[in-house]
Tab-separated table of C-alpha atoms and ligand atoms in Angstrom:
chain	number	residue	atom	x	y	z
A	10	MET	CA	3.631	-44.029	-86.559
A	11	ASP	CA	4.366	-41.848	-90.194
A	12	ILE	CA	7.583	-41.013	-89.489
A	13	ASN	CA	7.246	-37.825	-92.242
A	14	SER	CA	4.262	-36.864	-90.240
A	15	PRO	CA	5.451	-33.475	-88.283
A	16	TYR	CA	3.381	-34.619	-85.191
A	17	PHE	CA	3.651	-36.970	-82.768
A	18	HIS	CA	0.043	-36.708	-81.354
A	19	PRO	CA	-1.537	-35.106	-84.391
A	20	GLU	CA	-4.901	-35.653	-82.622
A	21	PHE	CA	-3.845	-33.070	-80.089
A	22	GLU	CA	-1.392	-31.186	-81.713
A	23	THR	CA	-3.620	-29.757	-84.416
A	24	LEU	CA	-6.438	-28.709	-82.317
A	25	SER	CA	-8.107	-25.396	-82.735
A	26	ARG	CA	-8.496	-23.130	-79.723
A	27	PRO	CA	-11.911	-24.084	-79.101
A	28	GLU	CA	-11.340	-27.453	-79.066
A	29	ILE	CA	-8.177	-26.847	-76.944
A	30	GLU	CA	-10.169	-25.043	-74.435
A	31	ALA	CA	-13.529	-27.658	-74.223
A	32	LEU	CA	-10.868	-30.478	-73.562
A	33	GLN	CA	-9.287	-28.382	-71.331
A	34	LEU	CA	-12.857	-27.793	-69.001
A	35	ASP	CA	-13.447	-31.479	-69.572
A	36	ARG	CA	-10.447	-32.657	-68.314
A	37	LEU	CA	-10.289	-29.726	-65.531
A	38	GLN	CA	-13.706	-30.647	-64.239
A	39	LYS	CA	-12.128	-34.516	-63.593
A	40	THR	CA	-9.081	-33.162	-62.055
A	41	VAL	CA	-10.898	-31.075	-59.387
A	42	HIS	CA	-13.060	-33.676	-58.771
A	43	HIS	CA	-10.049	-36.148	-58.736
A	44	CYS	CA	-8.293	-33.665	-55.792
A	45	MET	CA	-11.213	-34.217	-53.645
A	46	SER	CA	-9.191	-37.691	-52.374
A	47	ASN	CA	-6.966	-35.715	-51.148
A	48	PRO	CA	-7.228	-34.277	-47.772
A	49	PHE	CA	-5.220	-31.268	-48.198
A	50	TYR	CA	-7.353	-29.626	-51.005
A	51	ARG	CA	-10.497	-31.238	-49.686
A	52	GLU	CA	-9.988	-28.844	-46.580
A	53	ARG	CA	-8.758	-25.862	-48.861
A	54	PHE	CA	-12.217	-26.302	-51.200
A	55	LYS	CA	-13.694	-26.834	-47.700
A	56	GLN	CA	-12.306	-23.789	-46.047
A	57	CYS	CA	-13.437	-21.357	-49.155
A	58	GLY	CA	-16.662	-23.094	-49.449
A	59	LEU	CA	-16.156	-24.437	-52.642
A	60	HIS	CA	-17.497	-27.635	-54.507
A	61	PRO	CA	-16.163	-29.489	-57.257
A	62	GLU	CA	-19.562	-28.820	-59.284
A	63	ASP	CA	-19.218	-25.185	-58.887
A	64	ILE	CA	-16.335	-25.136	-61.412
A	65	ARG	CA	-18.485	-24.871	-64.715
A	66	THR	CA	-16.441	-22.718	-66.892
A	67	LEU	CA	-12.556	-22.466	-67.574
A	68	ASP	CA	-13.281	-19.412	-65.790
A	69	ASP	CA	-14.330	-20.687	-62.661
A	70	LEU	CA	-10.673	-21.946	-62.519
A	71	ARG	CA	-9.999	-18.434	-60.856
A	72	ARG	CA	-12.159	-19.305	-57.951
A	73	ILE	CA	-9.816	-21.884	-56.656
A	74	PRO	CA	-6.662	-20.795	-54.461
A	75	PHE	CA	-3.176	-21.436	-56.028
A	76	THR	CA	-1.322	-24.047	-54.852
A	77	THR	CA	2.026	-23.162	-53.423
A	78	LYS	CA	5.742	-24.564	-52.890
A	79	GLN	CA	5.123	-24.223	-49.429
A	80	ASP	CA	2.132	-26.093	-49.536
A	81	LEU	CA	4.173	-29.366	-51.015
A	82	ARG	CA	6.771	-28.616	-48.079
A	83	ALA	CA	4.092	-28.500	-45.432
A	84	THR	CA	2.629	-31.880	-46.381
A	85	TYR	CA	6.096	-33.516	-47.002
A	86	PRO	CA	6.385	-36.332	-47.659
A	87	PHE	CA	3.197	-37.836	-49.353
A	88	GLY	CA	0.671	-35.531	-48.221
A	89	MET	CA	-0.294	-34.174	-51.755
A	90	SER	CA	-1.370	-37.761	-53.155
A	91	ALA	CA	-4.772	-38.025	-54.416
A	92	VAL	CA	-4.248	-42.167	-54.661
A	93	PRO	CA	-3.320	-44.771	-51.997
A	94	LEU	CA	1.051	-44.797	-52.213
A	95	GLU	CA	0.568	-48.383	-53.248
A	96	LYS	CA	-0.628	-47.206	-56.805
A	97	CYS	CA	2.480	-45.082	-57.096
A	98	VAL	CA	5.391	-46.267	-58.855
A	99	ARG	CA	7.909	-43.626	-58.450
A	100	LEU	CA	9.165	-40.184	-56.699
A	101	HIS	CA	11.201	-37.685	-57.822
A	102	SER	CA	12.366	-34.728	-55.393
A	103	SER	CA	12.964	-31.383	-56.847
A	104	SER	CA	16.775	-30.424	-56.786
A	105	GLY	CA	16.344	-28.079	-54.013
A	106	THR	CA	17.899	-24.940	-55.754
A	107	THR	CA	15.371	-22.741	-53.553
A	108	GLY	CA	15.023	-24.522	-50.276
A	109	ASN	CA	14.005	-27.946	-48.796
A	110	PRO	CA	13.111	-30.630	-51.585
A	111	THR	CA	9.474	-31.309	-52.361
A	112	VAL	CA	8.196	-34.727	-53.336
A	113	ILE	CA	6.186	-35.686	-56.294
A	114	LEU	CA	4.742	-38.835	-56.899
A	115	HIS	CA	3.581	-41.194	-60.016
A	116	THR	CA	1.620	-43.544	-60.928
A	117	GLN	CA	2.520	-45.524	-63.906
A	118	ALA	CA	0.213	-43.780	-66.120
A	119	ASP	CA	1.593	-40.516	-64.867
A	120	LEU	CA	4.606	-41.970	-66.337
A	121	ASP	CA	3.333	-42.735	-69.512
A	122	ALA	CA	2.026	-39.278	-69.833
A	123	TRP	CA	5.064	-38.193	-69.422
A	124	ALA	CA	7.181	-39.853	-71.608
A	125	GLU	CA	4.457	-39.031	-74.307
A	126	ALA	CA	4.555	-35.119	-73.452
A	127	LEU	CA	8.162	-34.946	-74.086
A	128	ALA	CA	8.393	-37.353	-76.857
A	129	ARG	CA	6.055	-34.896	-78.373
A	130	CYS	CA	8.567	-32.121	-78.152
A	131	LEU	CA	11.809	-33.810	-79.693
A	132	TRP	CA	9.671	-35.159	-82.065
A	133	MET	CA	8.413	-31.160	-83.206
A	134	VAL	CA	12.170	-30.658	-83.323
A	135	GLY	CA	12.681	-33.101	-86.206
A	136	LEU	CA	14.574	-36.285	-84.140
A	137	ARG	CA	13.162	-39.599	-85.385
A	138	PRO	CA	13.811	-43.582	-84.693
A	139	GLY	CA	17.166	-43.455	-86.046
A	140	ASP	CA	18.636	-40.450	-84.499
A	141	VAL	CA	21.148	-41.377	-81.440
A	142	PHE	CA	20.409	-39.518	-78.708
A	143	GLN	CA	22.450	-38.588	-75.548
A	144	ASN	CA	21.382	-37.484	-72.501
A	145	SER	CA	24.448	-35.792	-70.086
A	146	SER	CA	21.641	-35.065	-67.532
A	147	GLY	CA	22.123	-36.783	-64.023
A	148	TYR	CA	20.112	-40.096	-63.559
A	149	GLY	CA	19.149	-39.059	-60.082
A	150	MET	CA	16.082	-37.251	-58.715
A	151	PHE	CA	16.971	-34.707	-61.468
A	152	THR	CA	14.252	-35.318	-64.067
A	153	GLY	CA	16.161	-34.483	-66.910
A	154	GLY	CA	17.701	-37.852	-66.573
A	155	LEU	CA	15.071	-40.788	-66.404
A	156	GLY	CA	12.707	-38.081	-68.068
A	157	PHE	CA	14.689	-37.710	-71.308
A	158	GLN	CA	15.614	-41.554	-71.291
A	159	TYR	CA	11.732	-42.592	-71.306
A	160	ALA	CA	10.886	-40.050	-73.938
A	161	ALA	CA	13.687	-40.663	-76.359
A	162	GLU	CA	13.060	-44.541	-76.123
A	163	ARG	CA	9.308	-43.772	-76.682
A	164	LEU	CA	9.833	-41.960	-79.483
A	165	GLY	CA	12.282	-45.006	-81.140
A	166	MET	CA	15.862	-43.160	-80.802
A	167	LEU	CA	18.758	-44.983	-80.053
A	168	THR	CA	19.660	-43.698	-76.330
A	169	VAL	CA	22.951	-42.957	-74.633
A	170	PRO	CA	22.556	-42.680	-71.248
A	171	ALA	CA	25.461	-41.160	-70.632
A	172	ALA	CA	24.675	-38.862	-67.413
A	173	ALA	CA	26.362	-35.974	-65.695
A	174	GLY	CA	29.809	-35.250	-65.434
A	175	ASN	CA	33.161	-37.062	-66.994
A	176	THR	CA	33.176	-34.855	-70.141
A	177	LYS	CA	35.645	-36.515	-72.447
A	178	ARG	CA	33.930	-39.783	-71.615
A	179	GLN	CA	30.767	-37.886	-72.940
A	180	ILE	CA	32.724	-36.654	-76.040
A	181	LYS	CA	34.075	-39.886	-76.675
A	182	PHE	CA	30.316	-41.729	-76.416
A	183	ILE	CA	29.574	-38.370	-79.124
A	184	THR	CA	32.103	-39.542	-81.383
A	185	ASP	CA	32.366	-43.357	-81.056
A	186	PHE	CA	28.337	-43.978	-81.368
A	187	GLY	CA	27.514	-40.914	-83.680
A	188	THR	CA	25.472	-38.905	-81.595
A	189	THR	CA	22.936	-36.588	-83.559
A	190	ALA	CA	20.763	-35.225	-80.526
A	191	LEU	CA	22.147	-33.928	-76.923
A	192	HIS	CA	20.189	-33.117	-74.015
A	193	ALA	CA	22.628	-30.505	-71.856
A	194	ILE	CA	21.995	-27.565	-69.447
A	195	PRO	CA	23.232	-24.696	-71.326
A	196	SER	CA	25.963	-24.023	-69.114
A	197	TYR	CA	27.149	-27.949	-69.586
A	198	ALA	CA	26.813	-27.649	-73.700
A	199	ALA	CA	29.355	-24.427	-73.345
A	200	ARG	CA	31.740	-26.767	-70.980
A	201	LEU	CA	31.381	-29.652	-73.933
A	202	TYR	CA	32.717	-27.472	-76.272
A	203	GLU	CA	35.382	-26.235	-74.226
A	204	VAL	CA	36.762	-29.751	-73.587
A	205	MET	CA	36.344	-30.865	-77.301
A	206	LYS	CA	38.295	-27.775	-78.357
A	207	ALA	CA	41.193	-28.672	-76.084
A	208	GLU	CA	41.358	-32.191	-77.176
A	209	GLY	CA	41.427	-31.119	-80.914
A	210	ILE	CA	38.058	-32.282	-81.657
A	211	ASP	CA	35.904	-29.977	-84.142
A	212	PRO	CA	32.358	-30.795	-83.449
A	213	ARG	CA	31.361	-29.618	-86.825
A	214	ARG	CA	33.830	-31.958	-88.752
A	215	ASP	CA	33.964	-34.949	-86.208
A	216	THR	CA	30.657	-35.566	-84.783
A	217	LYS	CA	27.591	-36.050	-86.254
A	218	LEU	CA	25.351	-33.891	-83.599
A	219	ARG	CA	22.678	-31.566	-84.541
A	220	VAL	CA	19.962	-30.999	-82.286
A	221	LEU	CA	20.841	-30.143	-79.282
A	222	ALA	CA	17.831	-29.806	-76.175
A	223	ILE	CA	19.290	-26.893	-73.283
A	224	GLY	CA	16.673	-26.164	-70.817
A	225	ALA	CA	16.756	-26.577	-66.834
A	226	GLU	CA	18.442	-23.426	-66.004
A	227	PRO	CA	17.828	-19.896	-68.037
A	228	HIS	CA	19.428	-18.982	-70.559
A	229	SER	CA	19.396	-15.842	-73.076
A	230	GLU	CA	19.304	-15.599	-76.719
A	231	GLU	CA	22.392	-14.565	-77.244
A	232	GLN	CA	23.546	-17.903	-75.234
A	233	ARG	CA	21.731	-20.221	-77.159
A	234	GLN	CA	22.943	-18.620	-80.261
A	235	ARG	CA	27.024	-19.217	-79.121
A	236	ILE	CA	25.698	-22.911	-78.213
A	237	GLU	CA	24.601	-23.098	-81.658
A	238	GLU	CA	27.759	-21.411	-83.264
A	239	MET	CA	29.802	-23.523	-80.965
A	240	LEU	CA	28.674	-26.805	-81.650
A	241	GLY	CA	27.083	-26.632	-85.320
A	242	VAL	CA	23.957	-27.464	-84.226
A	243	LYS	CA	20.079	-26.301	-83.389
A	244	ALA	CA	19.502	-25.595	-79.953
A	245	TYR	CA	15.854	-25.878	-78.473
A	246	ASN	CA	14.879	-24.382	-75.348
A	247	SER	CA	13.378	-26.743	-72.799
A	248	PHE	CA	11.096	-26.450	-69.885
A	249	GLY	CA	9.812	-28.290	-67.150
A	250	MET	CA	9.918	-28.592	-63.374
A	251	SER	CA	9.752	-31.310	-61.066
A	252	GLU	CA	6.052	-30.562	-59.748
A	253	MET	CA	4.661	-30.555	-63.456
A	254	CYS	CA	6.492	-34.211	-63.974
A	255	GLY	CA	9.418	-32.865	-65.341
A	256	PRO	CA	11.139	-31.654	-68.856
A	257	GLY	CA	8.286	-31.879	-71.306
A	258	VAL	CA	5.965	-28.838	-70.016
A	259	ALA	CA	7.118	-26.430	-72.867
A	260	PHE	CA	9.599	-26.836	-75.803
A	261	GLU	CA	10.479	-24.739	-78.505
A	262	CYS	CA	9.188	-25.753	-81.846
A	263	LYS	CA	11.087	-25.542	-84.869
A	264	GLU	CA	10.272	-21.680	-85.335
A	265	GLN	CA	12.633	-21.190	-82.017
A	266	ASN	CA	10.340	-18.425	-81.309
A	267	GLY	CA	8.638	-19.100	-77.967
A	268	MET	CA	8.245	-22.684	-76.202
A	269	HIS	CA	4.819	-24.328	-77.055
A	270	ILE	CA	3.198	-25.288	-73.644
A	271	TRP	CA	0.894	-28.677	-73.918
A	272	GLU	CA	-2.412	-27.432	-73.148
A	273	ASP	CA	-3.924	-30.693	-72.917
A	274	TYR	CA	-1.684	-31.376	-69.860
A	275	TYR	CA	-1.597	-27.894	-68.515
A	276	ILE	CA	-3.895	-24.699	-68.039
A	277	VAL	CA	-1.222	-21.491	-68.194
A	278	GLU	CA	-2.388	-18.682	-66.366
A	279	ILE	CA	0.364	-15.431	-66.344
A	280	VAL	CA	-0.648	-13.669	-62.634
A	281	ASP	CA	1.110	-10.305	-60.968
A	282	PRO	CA	3.235	-12.265	-58.127
A	283	GLU	CA	2.105	-9.363	-55.849
A	284	THR	CA	-2.097	-8.781	-56.714
A	285	LEU	CA	-2.338	-12.553	-58.290
A	286	GLU	CA	-4.163	-11.038	-60.382
A	287	PRO	CA	-4.085	-12.442	-64.561
A	288	VAL	CA	-1.780	-10.163	-66.318
A	289	PRO	CA	-2.993	-8.482	-69.752
A	290	GLU	CA	-2.059	-10.530	-72.435
A	291	GLY	CA	1.544	-10.456	-73.385
A	292	GLU	CA	2.794	-8.836	-70.206
A	293	ILE	CA	5.494	-10.675	-67.998
A	294	GLY	CA	3.967	-12.302	-64.599
A	295	GLU	CA	4.500	-15.398	-62.702
A	296	LEU	CA	3.517	-18.907	-64.344
A	297	VAL	CA	0.967	-20.264	-62.682
A	298	LEU	CA	-0.250	-24.417	-64.087
A	299	THR	CA	-2.951	-26.793	-63.700
A	300	THR	CA	-2.216	-30.302	-64.457
A	301	LEU	CA	-5.063	-31.786	-66.108
A	302	ARG	CA	-3.163	-35.327	-66.391
A	303	ARG	CA	-2.081	-36.240	-63.157
A	304	GLU	CA	-3.217	-39.043	-61.424
A	305	ALA	CA	-1.042	-39.347	-58.271
A	306	MET	CA	-0.603	-35.280	-58.051
A	307	PRO	CA	-2.537	-33.655	-59.337
A	308	LEU	CA	-2.207	-30.035	-58.495
A	309	LEU	CA	-4.397	-26.776	-58.972
A	310	ARG	CA	-3.056	-23.448	-59.641
A	311	TYR	CA	0.591	-23.749	-59.024
A	312	ARG	CA	2.570	-21.051	-58.637
A	313	THR	CA	5.626	-22.112	-60.307
A	314	ARG	CA	7.441	-18.437	-59.427
A	315	ASP	CA	9.025	-18.365	-62.999
A	316	LEU	CA	8.383	-15.188	-64.862
A	317	THR	CA	7.618	-15.220	-68.186
A	318	ARG	CA	4.858	-14.018	-70.477
A	319	ILE	CA	3.082	-15.651	-73.315
A	320	LEU	CA	3.220	-14.923	-76.526
A	321	PRO	CA	0.993	-13.020	-78.769
A	322	GLY	CA	-0.287	-14.023	-81.736
A	323	LYS	CA	-0.419	-17.480	-83.827
A	324	CYS	CA	2.731	-19.604	-84.516
A	325	PRO	CA	4.085	-20.031	-88.207
A	326	CYS	CA	4.175	-24.068	-87.406
A	327	GLY	CA	0.506	-23.805	-87.388
A	328	ARG	CA	0.185	-25.555	-83.473
A	329	GLU	CA	-2.570	-23.674	-81.606
A	330	HIS	CA	-0.985	-24.348	-78.231
A	331	LYS	CA	0.239	-21.231	-76.837
A	332	ARG	CA	3.808	-20.058	-76.744
A	333	LEU	CA	5.452	-19.175	-73.676
A	334	ASP	CA	8.533	-16.671	-74.135
A	335	ARG	CA	11.729	-17.631	-72.430
A	336	MET	CA	12.016	-17.752	-69.040
A	337	LYS	CA	13.309	-14.200	-67.381
A	338	GLY	CA	14.307	-16.260	-63.898
A	339	ARG	CA	12.465	-17.056	-61.026
A	340	SER	CA	11.120	-14.460	-58.780
A	341	ASP	CA	13.321	-15.252	-56.201
A	342	ASP	CA	16.770	-14.812	-58.420
A	343	MET	CA	15.948	-11.357	-58.794
A	344	ILE	CA	18.447	-9.121	-57.272
A	345	ILE	CA	17.424	-6.030	-55.282
A	346	LEU	CA	20.578	-3.399	-55.143
A	347	LYS	CA	20.456	0.194	-54.516
A	348	GLY	CA	16.996	-0.146	-54.937
A	349	VAL	CA	16.568	-1.453	-58.429
A	350	ASN	CA	15.426	-4.760	-59.199
A	351	ILE	CA	18.075	-6.649	-61.699
A	352	PHE	CA	17.729	-10.204	-63.368
A	353	PRO	CA	21.067	-12.056	-64.284
A	354	ILE	CA	19.846	-13.053	-67.367
A	355	GLN	CA	19.832	-9.010	-68.249
A	356	ILE	CA	23.537	-8.962	-67.462
A	357	GLU	CA	24.508	-12.413	-69.339
A	358	GLN	CA	22.558	-10.702	-72.399
A	359	ILE	CA	24.664	-7.493	-72.380
A	360	LEU	CA	27.722	-10.186	-71.864
A	361	LEU	CA	27.212	-12.813	-74.622
A	362	GLN	CA	27.217	-9.538	-76.688
A	363	PHE	CA	31.127	-9.233	-76.596
A	364	PRO	CA	32.814	-11.779	-78.835
A	365	GLN	CA	36.060	-11.265	-76.672
A	366	LEU	CA	34.132	-12.949	-73.894
A	367	ARG	CA	33.110	-16.535	-72.843
A	368	THR	CA	29.583	-18.082	-71.612
A	369	ASP	CA	31.088	-17.820	-68.100
A	370	TYR	CA	30.215	-15.411	-65.511
A	371	LEU	CA	29.485	-14.964	-61.618
A	372	ILE	CA	27.861	-11.948	-60.328
A	373	THR	CA	28.823	-11.087	-56.291
A	374	LEU	CA	27.103	-8.860	-54.189
A	375	GLU	CA	29.099	-7.258	-51.605
A	376	SER	CA	28.029	-4.896	-48.366
A	377	ALA	CA	30.160	-1.807	-48.657
A	378	ALA	CA	30.496	1.015	-46.132
A	379	GLU	CA	27.732	3.303	-47.528
A	380	ASN	CA	26.175	1.076	-50.628
A	381	ASP	CA	26.188	-2.828	-51.513
A	382	THR	CA	27.825	-3.229	-54.474
A	383	MET	CA	27.778	-5.446	-57.639
A	384	LEU	CA	31.540	-7.150	-59.339
A	385	VAL	CA	30.711	-9.073	-62.268
A	386	GLU	CA	33.611	-11.427	-63.304
A	387	VAL	CA	33.594	-12.890	-66.909
A	388	GLU	CA	35.776	-15.312	-68.715
A	389	LEU	CA	37.630	-13.692	-71.814
A	390	GLN	CA	38.214	-15.998	-74.889
A	391	GLU	CA	41.691	-16.094	-74.457
A	392	LEU	CA	44.363	-14.606	-72.472
A	393	PHE	CA	46.249	-11.483	-74.130
A	394	THR	CA	48.390	-9.419	-72.758
A	395	ASP	CA	47.355	-5.795	-72.257
A	396	ASP	CA	50.300	-3.858	-73.962
A	397	TYR	CA	47.708	-1.574	-75.443
A	398	GLY	CA	45.161	-0.703	-72.809
A	399	HIS	CA	42.517	-2.942	-74.830
A	400	LEU	CA	41.400	-4.970	-71.580
A	401	GLU	CA	40.588	-1.537	-69.527
A	402	LYS	CA	38.689	-0.144	-72.743
A	403	LEU	CA	37.210	-3.028	-73.257
A	404	THR	CA	36.069	-3.459	-69.219
A	405	LYS	CA	34.993	0.267	-69.690
A	406	GLU	CA	32.902	-0.635	-72.189
A	407	ILE	CA	31.141	-3.815	-70.507
A	408	GLN	CA	30.946	-1.560	-67.601
A	409	GLN	CA	29.115	1.288	-69.705
A	410	ARG	CA	26.509	-1.189	-71.333
A	411	LEU	CA	25.525	-3.060	-67.885
A	412	ARG	CA	24.823	0.443	-66.335
A	413	ASP	CA	22.685	1.202	-69.241
A	414	GLU	CA	20.941	-1.919	-68.835
A	415	ILE	CA	20.551	-2.560	-65.185
A	416	LEU	CA	20.964	1.325	-64.068
A	417	VAL	CA	23.723	0.733	-61.386
A	418	THR	CA	27.252	0.569	-62.280
A	419	PRO	CA	29.074	-2.458	-61.768
A	420	ARG	CA	32.389	-3.501	-61.284
A	421	VAL	CA	33.732	-5.776	-63.997
A	422	ARG	CA	36.570	-7.860	-63.859
A	423	LEU	CA	37.878	-9.800	-66.781
A	424	VAL	CA	39.048	-13.122	-65.907
A	425	PRO	CA	41.378	-15.950	-67.310
A	426	PRO	CA	39.290	-18.598	-69.638
A	427	GLY	CA	38.310	-21.429	-67.193
A	428	SER	CA	39.457	-19.678	-63.528
A	429	LEU	CA	35.707	-19.555	-62.357
A	430	PRO	CA	33.810	-22.358	-60.308
A	431	ARG	CA	32.304	-24.646	-62.790
A	432	GLN	CA	29.333	-26.768	-61.247
A	433	GLU	CA	28.068	-30.734	-61.857
A	434	GLY	CA	24.454	-29.334	-61.708
A	435	LYS	CA	22.749	-25.959	-62.651
A	436	ALA	CA	25.223	-23.274	-63.253
A	437	VAL	CA	25.562	-20.694	-60.090
A	438	ARG	CA	25.382	-17.157	-61.515
A	439	VAL	CA	24.967	-15.168	-58.239
A	440	LYS	CA	26.984	-15.235	-54.866
A	441	ASP	CA	25.238	-12.886	-52.263
A	442	LEU	CA	27.806	-12.142	-49.713
A	443	ARG	CA	25.801	-9.101	-48.592
A	444	LYS	CA	24.960	-8.774	-44.721
A	445	LYS	CA	21.476	-9.966	-43.931
A	446	PHE	CA	19.532	-7.941	-40.964
B	16	ADP	P1	14.649	-27.041	-58.456
B	16	ADP	O1	13.534	-26.401	-58.468
B	16	ADP	O2	15.201	-27.114	-57.165
B	16	ADP	O3	15.509	-26.317	-59.542
B	16	ADP	P2	13.606	-28.434	-60.900
B	16	ADP	O4	14.322	-29.368	-61.354
B	16	ADP	O5	12.404	-28.812	-60.760
B	16	ADP	O6	14.261	-27.859	-59.359
B	16	ADP	O7	14.019	-27.328	-61.649
B	16	ADP	C1	12.980	-26.593	-62.153
B	16	ADP	C2	13.183	-25.176	-62.456
B	16	ADP	O8	13.873	-24.927	-63.499
B	16	ADP	C3	12.018	-24.348	-62.996
B	16	ADP	O9	11.193	-23.687	-61.991
B	16	ADP	C4	12.827	-23.047	-63.815
B	16	ADP	O10	13.050	-22.043	-62.564
B	16	ADP	C5	13.972	-24.002	-64.174
B	16	ADP	N1	14.071	-24.157	-65.754
B	16	ADP	C6	13.669	-25.285	-66.398
B	16	ADP	N2	13.722	-25.151	-67.528
B	16	ADP	C7	13.859	-24.019	-67.864
B	16	ADP	C8	14.111	-23.259	-69.189
B	16	ADP	N3	13.845	-23.584	-69.833
B	16	ADP	N4	14.639	-21.536	-69.094
B	16	ADP	C9	14.605	-21.360	-67.856
B	16	ADP	N5	14.658	-21.802	-66.635
B	16	ADP	C10	14.179	-23.091	-66.516
B	17	ZN	ZN1	5.145	-23.459	-83.189
């Protein structure tokens, strides 16, 4: 392996658009044939009178019905498998953020392909053998654990499988082992910094950290910049989901402007979540993915419920694989308040423009006599007394800026640093206490 090459898989990363599309058609046709080994897809195709041979062009993909999370739940646990169970070597299950878990099966070839895809991402941002890679993800069913572990080993880095929690120990590993690269969910990266600060550790002076992979939960550009400033690193957005193996689906290159989605692994579509028709290029819609390299559990037109768009134009890095914009959130994250649609990320974006505020915030929705209300609680960087009415002024200003962005006026409460609840896993940003009828 040429460690000076910007590519981990030059043969795939340097493909032109026509070459990518030719490869995709070939792999799509094979995948569709392979799906016929699975009773669920066989029945689906029969119901709509479709035969694998009908898929002659990439556009024919649109003739295939969507696969949904409900389909995965209805066939729980092994009904989506396209190979005998004896050929599978591992299963993962989604963290169940939005309901019952789903099961994802893997053959050894699936695990190898997954590790290769994510190793490609880590290489793309300049990580090489000689780097020390620490993973602060849980190593259980959560794919961020084993996923990053195997990918970092594949690349040839020294890996520190620190796992989640125990922040002081995490920091000791970073300083003692000379960790240069870390994988963390964004809310945890901020937490690490808080604890370092409390321990008198300056990440720039006392650690060798230079690259962070951050993902698994929605976060704003402002949040990324905060993390970069706090830890003195470059932080790259990493996107994945259990149904697509896990991390490694899409990742930012050094340009930090959109995440390249590996189109030799996936066909990407963006559809209007209501009409299910494709949206014009560059517009936001629901991400739909078709797997091209999966053996145990191929998925056709899987509705991810994640909202994003494809960035138009070419990336200066030279890779022609399409770029996904930062995730806006899941369709189920959308708050509907007084008839207005709001995403938590819009609120985060505004809050983090105020240097007086930390990255921790909590949105609470409550029923009131007349109307539902929103309370936004956010932590102050430091506690100061309100002798001169500073806090009141700040609160008003935040409220105004939020109203301009989300079109409803929330109540805003500035709370002491460290007072909002912290999660072990993905951050919980919204508490909905409204009465459901
Ligand atoms: P669960 O669906 O139970 O949370 P997963 O661990 O499979 O389990 O989570 C995948 C989901 O996490 C994605 O569908 C997406 O909503 C979110 N996600 C993953 N990476 C990112 C990212 N970089 N930015 C925003 N959201 C992300
Ligand atoms: Zn690029």
